[in-house]
PDB file of C-alpha atoms in Angstrom:
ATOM      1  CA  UNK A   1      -6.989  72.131  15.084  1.00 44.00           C
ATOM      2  CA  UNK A   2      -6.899  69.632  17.273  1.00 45.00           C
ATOM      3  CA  UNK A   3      -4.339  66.651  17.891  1.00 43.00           C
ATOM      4  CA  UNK A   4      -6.638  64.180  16.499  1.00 41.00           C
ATOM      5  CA  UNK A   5      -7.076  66.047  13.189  1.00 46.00           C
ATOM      6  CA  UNK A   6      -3.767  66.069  12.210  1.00 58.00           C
ATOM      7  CA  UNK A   7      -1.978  63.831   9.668  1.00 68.00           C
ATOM      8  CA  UNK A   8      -0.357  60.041  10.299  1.00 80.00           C
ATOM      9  CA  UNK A   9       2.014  59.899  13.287  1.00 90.00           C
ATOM     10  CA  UNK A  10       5.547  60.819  12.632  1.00 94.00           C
ATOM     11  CA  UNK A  11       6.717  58.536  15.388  1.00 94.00           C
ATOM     12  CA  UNK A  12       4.323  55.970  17.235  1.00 94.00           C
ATOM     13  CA  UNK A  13       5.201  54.072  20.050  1.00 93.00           C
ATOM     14  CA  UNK A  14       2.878  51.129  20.454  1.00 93.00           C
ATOM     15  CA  UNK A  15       2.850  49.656  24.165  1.00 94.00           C
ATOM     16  CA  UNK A  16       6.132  49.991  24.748  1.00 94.00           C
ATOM     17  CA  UNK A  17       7.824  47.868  28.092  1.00 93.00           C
ATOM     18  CA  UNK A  18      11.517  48.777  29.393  1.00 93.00           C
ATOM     19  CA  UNK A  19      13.141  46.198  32.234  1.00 91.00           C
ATOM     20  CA  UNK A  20      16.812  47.170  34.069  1.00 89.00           C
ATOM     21  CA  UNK A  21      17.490  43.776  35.253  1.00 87.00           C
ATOM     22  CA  UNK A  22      14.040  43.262  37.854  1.00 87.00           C
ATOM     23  CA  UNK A  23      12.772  46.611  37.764  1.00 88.00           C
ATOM     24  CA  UNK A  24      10.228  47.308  35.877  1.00 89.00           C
ATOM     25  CA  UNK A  25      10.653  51.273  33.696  1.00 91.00           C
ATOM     26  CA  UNK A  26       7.756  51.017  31.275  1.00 92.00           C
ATOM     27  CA  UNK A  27       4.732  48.714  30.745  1.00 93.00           C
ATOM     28  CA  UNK A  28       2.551  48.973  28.259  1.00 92.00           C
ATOM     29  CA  UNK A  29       3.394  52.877  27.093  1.00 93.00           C
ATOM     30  CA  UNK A  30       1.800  53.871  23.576  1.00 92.00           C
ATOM     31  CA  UNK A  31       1.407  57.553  22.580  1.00 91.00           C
ATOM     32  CA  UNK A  32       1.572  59.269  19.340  1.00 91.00           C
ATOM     33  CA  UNK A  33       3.762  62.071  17.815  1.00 93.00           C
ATOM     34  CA  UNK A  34       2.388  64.012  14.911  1.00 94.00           C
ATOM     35  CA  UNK A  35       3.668  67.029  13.116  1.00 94.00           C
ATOM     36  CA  UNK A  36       2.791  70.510  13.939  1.00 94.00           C
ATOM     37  CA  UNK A  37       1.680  69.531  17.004  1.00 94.00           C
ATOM     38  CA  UNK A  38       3.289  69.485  21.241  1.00 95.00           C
ATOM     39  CA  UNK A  39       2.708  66.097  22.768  1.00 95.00           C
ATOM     40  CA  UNK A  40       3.126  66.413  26.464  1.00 95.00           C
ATOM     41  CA  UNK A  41       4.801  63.842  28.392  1.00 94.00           C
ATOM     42  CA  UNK A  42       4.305  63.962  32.297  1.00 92.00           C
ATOM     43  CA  UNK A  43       4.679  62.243  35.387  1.00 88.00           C
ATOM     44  CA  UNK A  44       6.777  62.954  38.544  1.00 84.00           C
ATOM     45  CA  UNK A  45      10.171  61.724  39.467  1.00 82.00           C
ATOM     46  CA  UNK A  46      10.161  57.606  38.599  1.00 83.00           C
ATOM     47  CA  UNK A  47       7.179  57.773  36.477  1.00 87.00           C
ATOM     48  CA  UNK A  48       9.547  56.778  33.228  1.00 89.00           C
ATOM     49  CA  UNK A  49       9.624  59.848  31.539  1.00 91.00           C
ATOM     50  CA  UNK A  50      13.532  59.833  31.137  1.00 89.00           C
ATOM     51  CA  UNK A  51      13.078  55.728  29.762  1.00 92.00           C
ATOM     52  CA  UNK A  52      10.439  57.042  27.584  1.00 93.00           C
ATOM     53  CA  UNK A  53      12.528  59.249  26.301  1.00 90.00           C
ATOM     54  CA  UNK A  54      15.952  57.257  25.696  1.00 91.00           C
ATOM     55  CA  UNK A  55      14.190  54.761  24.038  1.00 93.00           C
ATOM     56  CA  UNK A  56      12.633  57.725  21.607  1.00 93.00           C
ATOM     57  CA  UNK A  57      16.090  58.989  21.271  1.00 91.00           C
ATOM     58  CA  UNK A  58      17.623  56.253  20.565  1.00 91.00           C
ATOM     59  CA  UNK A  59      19.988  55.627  23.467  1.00 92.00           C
ATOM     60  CA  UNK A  60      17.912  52.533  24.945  1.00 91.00           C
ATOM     61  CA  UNK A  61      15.917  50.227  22.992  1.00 91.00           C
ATOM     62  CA  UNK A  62      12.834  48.874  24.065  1.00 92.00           C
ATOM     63  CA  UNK A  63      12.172  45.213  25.546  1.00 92.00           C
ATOM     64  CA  UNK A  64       8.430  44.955  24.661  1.00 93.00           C
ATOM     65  CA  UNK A  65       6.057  46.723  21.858  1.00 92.00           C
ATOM     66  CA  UNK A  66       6.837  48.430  18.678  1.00 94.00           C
ATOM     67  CA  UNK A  67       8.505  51.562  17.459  1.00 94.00           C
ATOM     68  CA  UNK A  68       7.124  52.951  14.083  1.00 94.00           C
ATOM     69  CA  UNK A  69       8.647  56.185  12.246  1.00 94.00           C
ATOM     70  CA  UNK A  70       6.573  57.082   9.294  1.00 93.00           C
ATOM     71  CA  UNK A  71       4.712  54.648   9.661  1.00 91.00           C
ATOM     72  CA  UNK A  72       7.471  51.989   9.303  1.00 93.00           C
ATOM     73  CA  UNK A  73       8.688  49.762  12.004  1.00 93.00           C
ATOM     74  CA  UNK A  74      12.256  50.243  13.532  1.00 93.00           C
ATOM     75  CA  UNK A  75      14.377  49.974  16.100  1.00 92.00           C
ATOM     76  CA  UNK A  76      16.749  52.720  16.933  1.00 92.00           C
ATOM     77  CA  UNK A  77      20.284  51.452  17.713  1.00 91.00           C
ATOM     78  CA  UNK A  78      21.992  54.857  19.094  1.00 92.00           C
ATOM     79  CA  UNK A  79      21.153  58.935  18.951  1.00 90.00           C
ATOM     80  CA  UNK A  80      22.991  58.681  15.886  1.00 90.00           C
ATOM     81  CA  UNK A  81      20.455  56.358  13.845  1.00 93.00           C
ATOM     82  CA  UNK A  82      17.538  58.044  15.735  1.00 93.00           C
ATOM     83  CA  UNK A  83      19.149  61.864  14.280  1.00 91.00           C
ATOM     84  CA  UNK A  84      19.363  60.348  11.074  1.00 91.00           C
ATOM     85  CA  UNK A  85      15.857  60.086  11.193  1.00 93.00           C
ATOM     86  CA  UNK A  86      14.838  63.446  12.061  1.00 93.00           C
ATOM     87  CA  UNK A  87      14.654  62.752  15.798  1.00 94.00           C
ATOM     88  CA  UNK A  88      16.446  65.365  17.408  1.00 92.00           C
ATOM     89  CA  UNK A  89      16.701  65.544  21.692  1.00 90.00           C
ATOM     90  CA  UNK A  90      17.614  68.808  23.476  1.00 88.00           C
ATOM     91  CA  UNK A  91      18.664  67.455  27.294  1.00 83.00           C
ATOM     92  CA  UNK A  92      18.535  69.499  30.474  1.00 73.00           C
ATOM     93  CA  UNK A  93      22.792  70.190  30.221  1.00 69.00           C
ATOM     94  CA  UNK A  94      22.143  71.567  26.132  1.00 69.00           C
ATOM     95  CA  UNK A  95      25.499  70.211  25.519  1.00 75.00           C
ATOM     96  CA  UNK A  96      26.811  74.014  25.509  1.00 82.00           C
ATOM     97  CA  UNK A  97      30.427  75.084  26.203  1.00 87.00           C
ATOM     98  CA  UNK A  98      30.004  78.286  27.852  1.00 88.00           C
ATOM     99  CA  UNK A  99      33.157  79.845  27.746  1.00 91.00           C
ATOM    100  CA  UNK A 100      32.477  79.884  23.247  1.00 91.00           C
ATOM    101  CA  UNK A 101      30.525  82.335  21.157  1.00 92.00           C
ATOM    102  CA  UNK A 102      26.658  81.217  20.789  1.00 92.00           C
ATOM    103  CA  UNK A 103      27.773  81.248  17.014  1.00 92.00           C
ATOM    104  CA  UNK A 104      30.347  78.639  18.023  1.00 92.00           C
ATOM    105  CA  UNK A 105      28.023  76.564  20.275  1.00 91.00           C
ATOM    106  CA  UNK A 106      25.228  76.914  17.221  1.00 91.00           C
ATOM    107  CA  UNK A 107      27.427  74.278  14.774  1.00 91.00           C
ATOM    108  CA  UNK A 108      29.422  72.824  17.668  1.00 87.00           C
ATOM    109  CA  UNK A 109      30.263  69.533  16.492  1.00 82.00           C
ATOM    110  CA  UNK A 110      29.207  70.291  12.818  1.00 84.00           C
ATOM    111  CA  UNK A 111      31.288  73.134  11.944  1.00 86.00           C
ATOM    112  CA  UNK A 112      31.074  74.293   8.607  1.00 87.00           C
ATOM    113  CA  UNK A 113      34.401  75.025   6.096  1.00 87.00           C
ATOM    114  CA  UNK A 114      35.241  76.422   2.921  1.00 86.00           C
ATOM    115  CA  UNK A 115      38.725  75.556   0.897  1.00 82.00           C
ATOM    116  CA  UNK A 116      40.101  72.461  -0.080  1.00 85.00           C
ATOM    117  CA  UNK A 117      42.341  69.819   1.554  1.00 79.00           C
ATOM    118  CA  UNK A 118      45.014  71.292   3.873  1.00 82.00           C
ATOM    119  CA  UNK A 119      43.421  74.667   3.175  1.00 81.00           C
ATOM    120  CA  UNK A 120      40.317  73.743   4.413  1.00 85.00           C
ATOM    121  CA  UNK A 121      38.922  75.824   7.605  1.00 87.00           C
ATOM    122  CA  UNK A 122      36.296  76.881   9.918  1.00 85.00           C
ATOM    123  CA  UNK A 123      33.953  79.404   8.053  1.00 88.00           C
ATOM    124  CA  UNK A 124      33.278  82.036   9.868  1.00 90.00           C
ATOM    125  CA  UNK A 125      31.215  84.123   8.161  1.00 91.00           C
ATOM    126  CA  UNK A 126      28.909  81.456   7.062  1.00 93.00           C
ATOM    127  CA  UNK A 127      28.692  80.308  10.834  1.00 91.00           C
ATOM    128  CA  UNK A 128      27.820  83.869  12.275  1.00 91.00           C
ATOM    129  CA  UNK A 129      25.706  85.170   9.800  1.00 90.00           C
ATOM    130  CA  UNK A 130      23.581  81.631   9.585  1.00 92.00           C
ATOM    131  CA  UNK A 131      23.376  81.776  13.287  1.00 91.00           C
ATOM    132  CA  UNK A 132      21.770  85.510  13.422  1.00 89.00           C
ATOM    133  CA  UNK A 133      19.597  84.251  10.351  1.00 89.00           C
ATOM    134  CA  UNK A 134      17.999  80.779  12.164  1.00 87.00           C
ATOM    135  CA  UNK A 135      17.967  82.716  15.818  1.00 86.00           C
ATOM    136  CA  UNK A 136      15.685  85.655  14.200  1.00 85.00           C
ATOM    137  CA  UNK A 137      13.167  82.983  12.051  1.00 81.00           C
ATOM    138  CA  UNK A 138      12.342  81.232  15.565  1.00 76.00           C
ATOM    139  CA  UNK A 139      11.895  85.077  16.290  1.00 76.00           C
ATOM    140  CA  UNK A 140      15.215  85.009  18.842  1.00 77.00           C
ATOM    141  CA  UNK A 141      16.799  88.278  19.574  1.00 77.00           C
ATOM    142  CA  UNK A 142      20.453  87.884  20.515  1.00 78.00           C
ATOM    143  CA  UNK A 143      22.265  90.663  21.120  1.00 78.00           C
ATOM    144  CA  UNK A 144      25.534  89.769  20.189  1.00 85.00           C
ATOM    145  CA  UNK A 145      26.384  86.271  18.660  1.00 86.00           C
ATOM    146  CA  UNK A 146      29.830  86.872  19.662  1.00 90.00           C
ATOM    147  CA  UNK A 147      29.362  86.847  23.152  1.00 90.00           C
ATOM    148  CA  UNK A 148      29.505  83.922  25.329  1.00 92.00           C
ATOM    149  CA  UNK A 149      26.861  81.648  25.311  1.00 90.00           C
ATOM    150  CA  UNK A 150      27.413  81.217  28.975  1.00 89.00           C
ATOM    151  CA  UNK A 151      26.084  84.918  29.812  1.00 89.00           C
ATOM    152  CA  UNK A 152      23.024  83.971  28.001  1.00 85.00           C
ATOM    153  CA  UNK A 153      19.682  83.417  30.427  1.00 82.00           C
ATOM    154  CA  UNK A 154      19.048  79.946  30.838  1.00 81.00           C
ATOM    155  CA  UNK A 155      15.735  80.584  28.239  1.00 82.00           C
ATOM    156  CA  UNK A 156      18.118  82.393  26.099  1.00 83.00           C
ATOM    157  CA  UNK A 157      20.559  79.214  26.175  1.00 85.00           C
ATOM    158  CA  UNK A 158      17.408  76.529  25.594  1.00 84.00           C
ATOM    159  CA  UNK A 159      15.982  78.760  22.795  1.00 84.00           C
ATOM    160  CA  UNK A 160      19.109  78.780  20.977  1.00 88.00           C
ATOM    161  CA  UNK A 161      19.476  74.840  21.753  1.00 87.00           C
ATOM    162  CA  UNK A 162      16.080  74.552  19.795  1.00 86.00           C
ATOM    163  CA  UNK A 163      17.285  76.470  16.810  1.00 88.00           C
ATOM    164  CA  UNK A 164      20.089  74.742  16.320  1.00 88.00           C
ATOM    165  CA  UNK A 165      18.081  71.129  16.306  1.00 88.00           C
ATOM    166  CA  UNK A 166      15.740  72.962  13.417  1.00 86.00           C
ATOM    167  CA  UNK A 167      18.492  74.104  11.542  1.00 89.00           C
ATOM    168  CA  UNK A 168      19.780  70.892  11.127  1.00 89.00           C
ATOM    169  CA  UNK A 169      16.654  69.388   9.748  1.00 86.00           C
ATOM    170  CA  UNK A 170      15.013  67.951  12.940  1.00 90.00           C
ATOM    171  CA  UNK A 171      11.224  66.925  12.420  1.00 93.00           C
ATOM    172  CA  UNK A 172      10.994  65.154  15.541  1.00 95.00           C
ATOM    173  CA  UNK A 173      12.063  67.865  18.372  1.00 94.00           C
ATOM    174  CA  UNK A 174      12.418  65.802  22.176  1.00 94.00           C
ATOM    175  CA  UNK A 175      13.238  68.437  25.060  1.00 93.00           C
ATOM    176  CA  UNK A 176      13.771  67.290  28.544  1.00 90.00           C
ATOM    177  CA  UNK A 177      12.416  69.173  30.924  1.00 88.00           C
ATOM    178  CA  UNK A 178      13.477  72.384  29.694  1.00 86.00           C
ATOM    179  CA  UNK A 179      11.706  74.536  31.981  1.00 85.00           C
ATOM    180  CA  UNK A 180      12.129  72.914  35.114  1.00 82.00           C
ATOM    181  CA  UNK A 181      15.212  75.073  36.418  1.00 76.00           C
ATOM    182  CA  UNK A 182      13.509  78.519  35.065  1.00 80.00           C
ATOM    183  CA  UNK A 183      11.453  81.103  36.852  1.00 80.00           C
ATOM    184  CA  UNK A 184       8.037  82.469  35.363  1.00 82.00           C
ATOM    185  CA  UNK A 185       9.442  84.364  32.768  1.00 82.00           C
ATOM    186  CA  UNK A 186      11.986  82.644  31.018  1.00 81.00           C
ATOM    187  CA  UNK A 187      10.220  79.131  31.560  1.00 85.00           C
ATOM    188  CA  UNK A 188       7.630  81.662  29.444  1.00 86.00           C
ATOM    189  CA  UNK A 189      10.478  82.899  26.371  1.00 83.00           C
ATOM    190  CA  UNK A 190      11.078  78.862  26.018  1.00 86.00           C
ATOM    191  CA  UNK A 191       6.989  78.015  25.730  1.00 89.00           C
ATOM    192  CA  UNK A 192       6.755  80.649  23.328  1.00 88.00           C
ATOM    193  CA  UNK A 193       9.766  79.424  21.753  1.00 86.00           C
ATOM    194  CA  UNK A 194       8.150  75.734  21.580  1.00 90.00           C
ATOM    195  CA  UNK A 195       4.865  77.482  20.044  1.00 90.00           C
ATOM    196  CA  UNK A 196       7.223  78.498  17.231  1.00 87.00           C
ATOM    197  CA  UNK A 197       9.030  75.059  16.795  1.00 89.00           C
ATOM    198  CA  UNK A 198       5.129  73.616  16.597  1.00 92.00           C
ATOM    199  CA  UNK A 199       4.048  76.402  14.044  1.00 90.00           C
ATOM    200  CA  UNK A 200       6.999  75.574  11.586  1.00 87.00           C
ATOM    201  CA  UNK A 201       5.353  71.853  11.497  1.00 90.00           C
ATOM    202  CA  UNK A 202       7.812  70.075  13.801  1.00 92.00           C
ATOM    203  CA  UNK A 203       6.564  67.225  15.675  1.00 95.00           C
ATOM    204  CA  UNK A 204       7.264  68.753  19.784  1.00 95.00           C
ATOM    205  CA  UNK A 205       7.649  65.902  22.593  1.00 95.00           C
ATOM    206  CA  UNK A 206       7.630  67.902  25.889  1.00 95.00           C
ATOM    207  CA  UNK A 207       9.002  66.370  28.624  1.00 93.00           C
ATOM    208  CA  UNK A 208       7.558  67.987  32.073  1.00 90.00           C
ATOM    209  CA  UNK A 209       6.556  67.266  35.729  1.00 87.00           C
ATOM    210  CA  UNK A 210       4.399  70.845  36.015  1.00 88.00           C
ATOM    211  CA  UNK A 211       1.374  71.029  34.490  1.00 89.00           C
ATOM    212  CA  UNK A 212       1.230  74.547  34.650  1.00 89.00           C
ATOM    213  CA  UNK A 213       3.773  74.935  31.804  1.00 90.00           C
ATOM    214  CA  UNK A 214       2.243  71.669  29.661  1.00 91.00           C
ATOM    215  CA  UNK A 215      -1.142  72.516  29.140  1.00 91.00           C
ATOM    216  CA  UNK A 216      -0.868  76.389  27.582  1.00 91.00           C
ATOM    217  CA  UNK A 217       1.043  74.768  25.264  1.00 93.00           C
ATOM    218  CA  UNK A 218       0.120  71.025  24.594  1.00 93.00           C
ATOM    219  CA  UNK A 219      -2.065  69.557  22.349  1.00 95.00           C
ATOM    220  CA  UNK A 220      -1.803  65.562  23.816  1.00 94.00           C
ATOM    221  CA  UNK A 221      -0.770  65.009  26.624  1.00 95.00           C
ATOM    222  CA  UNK A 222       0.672  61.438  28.117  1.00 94.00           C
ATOM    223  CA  UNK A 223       0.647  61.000  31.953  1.00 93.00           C
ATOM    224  CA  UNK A 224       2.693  58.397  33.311  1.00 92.00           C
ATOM    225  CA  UNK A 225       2.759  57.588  37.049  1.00 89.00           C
ATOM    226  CA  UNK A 226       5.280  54.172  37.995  1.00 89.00           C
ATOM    227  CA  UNK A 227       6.198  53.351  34.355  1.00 89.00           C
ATOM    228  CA  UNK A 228       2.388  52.944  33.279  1.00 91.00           C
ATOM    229  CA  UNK A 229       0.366  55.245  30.991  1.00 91.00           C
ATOM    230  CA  UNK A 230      -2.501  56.987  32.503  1.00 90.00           C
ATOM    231  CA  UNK A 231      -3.646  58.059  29.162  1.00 88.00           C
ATOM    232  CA  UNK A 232      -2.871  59.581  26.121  1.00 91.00           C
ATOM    233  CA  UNK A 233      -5.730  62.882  26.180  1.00 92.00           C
ATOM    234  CA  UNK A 234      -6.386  65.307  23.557  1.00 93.00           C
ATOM    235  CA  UNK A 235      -6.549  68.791  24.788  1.00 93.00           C
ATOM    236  CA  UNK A 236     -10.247  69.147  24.379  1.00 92.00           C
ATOM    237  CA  UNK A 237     -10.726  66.141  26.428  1.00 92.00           C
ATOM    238  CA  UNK A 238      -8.895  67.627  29.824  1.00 90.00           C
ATOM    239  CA  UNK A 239      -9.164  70.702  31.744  1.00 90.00           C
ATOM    240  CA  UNK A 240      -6.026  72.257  33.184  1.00 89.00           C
ATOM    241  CA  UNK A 241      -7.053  70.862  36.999  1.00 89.00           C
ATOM    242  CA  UNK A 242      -8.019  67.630  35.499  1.00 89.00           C
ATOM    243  CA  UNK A 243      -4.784  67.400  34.111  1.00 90.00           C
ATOM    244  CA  UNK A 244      -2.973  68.605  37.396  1.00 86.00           C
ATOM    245  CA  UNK A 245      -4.912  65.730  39.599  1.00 84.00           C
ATOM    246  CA  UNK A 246      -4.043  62.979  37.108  1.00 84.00           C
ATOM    247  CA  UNK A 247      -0.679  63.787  37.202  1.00 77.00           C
ATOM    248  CA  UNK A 248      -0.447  64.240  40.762  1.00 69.00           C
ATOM    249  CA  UNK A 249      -2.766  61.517  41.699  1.00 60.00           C
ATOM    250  CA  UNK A 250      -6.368  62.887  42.954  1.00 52.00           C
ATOM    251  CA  UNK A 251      -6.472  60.473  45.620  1.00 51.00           C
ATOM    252  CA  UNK A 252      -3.709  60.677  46.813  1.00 56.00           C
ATOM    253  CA  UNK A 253      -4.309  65.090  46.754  1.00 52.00           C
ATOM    254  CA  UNK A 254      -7.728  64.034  48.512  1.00 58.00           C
ATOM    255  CA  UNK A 255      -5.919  61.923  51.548  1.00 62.00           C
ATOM    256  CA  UNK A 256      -3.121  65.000  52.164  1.00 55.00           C
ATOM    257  CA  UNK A 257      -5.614  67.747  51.982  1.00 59.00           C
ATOM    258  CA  UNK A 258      -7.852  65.748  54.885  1.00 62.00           C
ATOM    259  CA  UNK A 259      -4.364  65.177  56.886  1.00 65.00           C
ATOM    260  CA  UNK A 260      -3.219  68.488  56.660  1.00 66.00           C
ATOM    261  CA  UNK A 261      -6.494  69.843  57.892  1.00 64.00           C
ATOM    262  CA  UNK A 262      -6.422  67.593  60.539  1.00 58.00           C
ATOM    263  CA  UNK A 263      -3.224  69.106  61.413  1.00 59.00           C
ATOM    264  CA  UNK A 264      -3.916  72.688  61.344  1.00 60.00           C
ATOM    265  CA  UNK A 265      -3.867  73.903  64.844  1.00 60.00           C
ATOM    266  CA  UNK A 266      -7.493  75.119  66.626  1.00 57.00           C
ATOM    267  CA  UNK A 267      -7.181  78.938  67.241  1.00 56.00           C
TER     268      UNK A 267
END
């Protein structure tokens, strides 16, 4: 099924405009998020990905445009209005300690207790055994909860990042960039591990610079370049080389592959 099939937009940004002082972030940015399905945000460094995405997340609000959630028009006044809402954001860092138990790092911030008043503590049993439970139903094999989340891979550590912003009832799912420090393989355990937020009808924003890992798994994909929009493409309307030259600029691909064959020396 394809993008444009799916239901009404969970979240729908309608040409959205960002300023810092002079400088312009966003102009004119609309894309839409809809369940079940990974929207694909790219651009490279200063394109306004990271504006897009505050503004989503509710740590910036927007100067120009609209904001509509279900359909509704809002405007998010902090992460903790934009959680509230189902919009959850997993950033590069993952907001981890890794010196505690994945278990620990899994309701970090949220920790559940059992008791009464000054007898109230940390349950423990709930925590670890809920952990396993939501690891292995995004189909995440962790050895040993107990461990330390810190000897985790860094796909290991993003998976379990995702679970935990599932768990607690995301529908809107925001990662940043969370394959750009990963070789091959794990940047492959956290697409497959996007594929499974996607299949359990989350709405996925994927936040990218390399094509390469956006387009196995994307549906729509939004290209930025200077704070502008590109376009907003369904996946049936792109090929994996289109997408790469609109990203990267086919022009400007076109003028450096004429210089650098100018350069090549004559044998």
């Amino acid at each position: 099924m394809s993008a444009t099939e799916q239901g009404a937009p969970v979240v729908e940004a309608r040409d959205i405009g960002k300023n810092y002082g002079s400088v312009i972030a966003l102009r004119g940015v609309s894309a839409s998020v809809r369940a079940g399905t990974v929207t694909c945000v790219l651009g490279d460094n200063g394109a306004g990905k990271s504006t897009l995405i505050k503004i989503l997340s509710g740590v910036h609000q927007h100067d120009a445009g609209d904001l509509h959630i279900d359909g509704q028009p809002v405007r998010l006044t902090s992460p903790r209005d934009a959680l509230d809402r189902g919009i959850a954001t997993v950033y590069q860092d993952l907001a981890l300690v890794p010196l505690m138990a994945v278990w620990r790092n899994f309701f970090l911030g949220a920790e559940p207790t059992r008791g009464w008043g000054p007898f109230r503590r940390f349950d423990v049993d709930f925590a670890r055994r809920t952990t396993r439970a939501e690891l292995a139903a995004m189909g995440i094999d962790i050895r040993d909860p107990d461990q330390p989340i810190g000897q985790l891979s860094g796909g290991e550590r993003q998976s379990v990042a995702i679970a935990r912003a599932v768990y607690f009832g995301a529908r809107v799912l925001i990662l940043d960039e969370p394959t750009s420090a990963l070789g091959v393989k794990q940047a492959g355990v956290v697409l497959r591990y996007i594929a499974q937020a996607r299949d359990r009808g989350l709405a996925v924003v994927f936040i990218t610079h390399n094509p390469h890992h956006a387009y196995p798994i994307g549906d729509r994909f939004l290209i930025l370049k200077r704070g502008r929009s590109l376009g907003d493409f369904d996946k049936s309307e792109l090929t994996s080389d289109e997408l790469t030259r609109l990203m990267a600029g086919g022009a400007e691909l076109d003028q450096l592959s004429q210089e650098l064959g100018v350069m090549r020396p004559v044998k």
